Amino acid sequence: MTSPIPEVAAQPLTTAGQPQLLVVECPRCGATHRHLAAGERRAPCGARYLIDRTPTEQTS
Ligand SMILES: [Zn+2]
């Protein structure tokens, strides 16, 4: 029995180093968390969620 994991939307955040995913509103603490990849993640606050893979935008 696995408890349902909430899905959250993430915005792509491009830094000088590597692209990151920015979870704007954590379902647990309401803060923003940054992650390196989509999928099931554990936030620094202890929350678990599933980061939606954002649709790839066309780059021109
Ligand atoms: Zn949080």
Short mmCIF file of C-alpha atoms and ligand atoms in Angstrom, two decimals:
data_model
loop_
_atom_site.label_atom_id
_atom_site.label_comp_id
_atom_site.label_asym_id
_atom_site.label_seq_id
_atom_site.Cartn_x
_atom_site.Cartn_y
_atom_site.Cartn_z
CA MET A 1 0.00 0.00 0.00
CA THR A 2 1.62 3.16 -1.13
CA SER A 3 0.29 6.51 -0.05
CA PRO A 4 -0.52 8.85 -2.89
CA ILE A 5 2.17 11.35 -3.66
CA PRO A 6 0.98 14.80 -4.62
CA GLU A 7 2.00 16.10 -7.97
CA VAL A 8 3.45 19.55 -8.19
CA ALA A 9 4.26 21.77 -11.09
CA ALA A 10 7.78 22.99 -11.58
CA GLN A 11 9.31 25.77 -13.55
CA PRO A 12 12.57 25.26 -15.39
CA LEU A 13 15.30 27.33 -13.89
CA THR A 14 18.39 27.84 -15.92
CA THR A 15 21.44 28.77 -13.98
CA ALA A 16 25.00 29.28 -15.02
CA GLY A 17 25.71 25.72 -14.11
CA GLN A 18 23.00 23.23 -14.82
CA PRO A 19 19.27 23.47 -15.38
CA GLN A 20 17.15 23.05 -12.30
CA LEU A 21 13.49 22.62 -11.57
CA LEU A 22 11.86 25.13 -9.31
CA VAL A 23 8.88 23.94 -7.32
CA VAL A 24 7.12 27.23 -6.76
CA GLU A 25 4.81 26.17 -3.98
CA CYS A 26 5.60 23.23 -1.82
CA PRO A 27 2.39 21.42 -0.83
CA ARG A 28 3.71 21.05 2.67
CA CYS A 29 5.48 24.25 3.65
CA GLY A 30 4.49 26.57 0.81
CA ALA A 31 8.05 27.54 0.07
CA THR A 32 9.99 27.08 -3.12
CA HIS A 33 12.34 24.16 -3.55
CA ARG A 34 14.85 23.51 -6.24
CA HIS A 35 15.57 20.12 -7.71
CA LEU A 36 17.87 18.82 -10.35
CA ALA A 37 15.47 16.40 -11.96
CA ALA A 38 11.81 15.61 -12.29
CA GLY A 39 10.09 12.64 -10.76
CA GLU A 40 9.57 11.63 -7.18
CA ARG A 41 11.56 13.91 -4.94
CA ARG A 42 11.96 14.63 -1.27
CA ALA A 43 12.03 18.28 -0.33
CA PRO A 44 14.36 19.73 2.30
CA CYS A 45 11.30 20.26 4.51
CA GLY A 46 10.54 16.56 4.42
CA ALA A 47 7.69 16.63 1.96
CA ARG A 48 7.48 14.09 -0.80
CA TYR A 49 6.02 14.94 -4.16
CA LEU A 50 6.11 14.07 -7.79
CA ILE A 51 7.47 16.78 -9.99
CA ASP A 52 5.68 17.07 -13.26
CA ARG A 53 7.90 17.12 -16.23
CA THR A 54 7.22 20.46 -17.82
CA PRO A 55 6.43 20.44 -21.51
CA THR A 56 9.48 21.26 -23.48
CA GLU A 57 9.36 24.65 -25.04
CA GLN A 58 10.64 25.29 -28.46
CA THR A 59 13.86 27.19 -28.49
CA SER A 60 14.59 29.31 -31.47
ZN ZN B 1 8.61 22.27 1.48
#
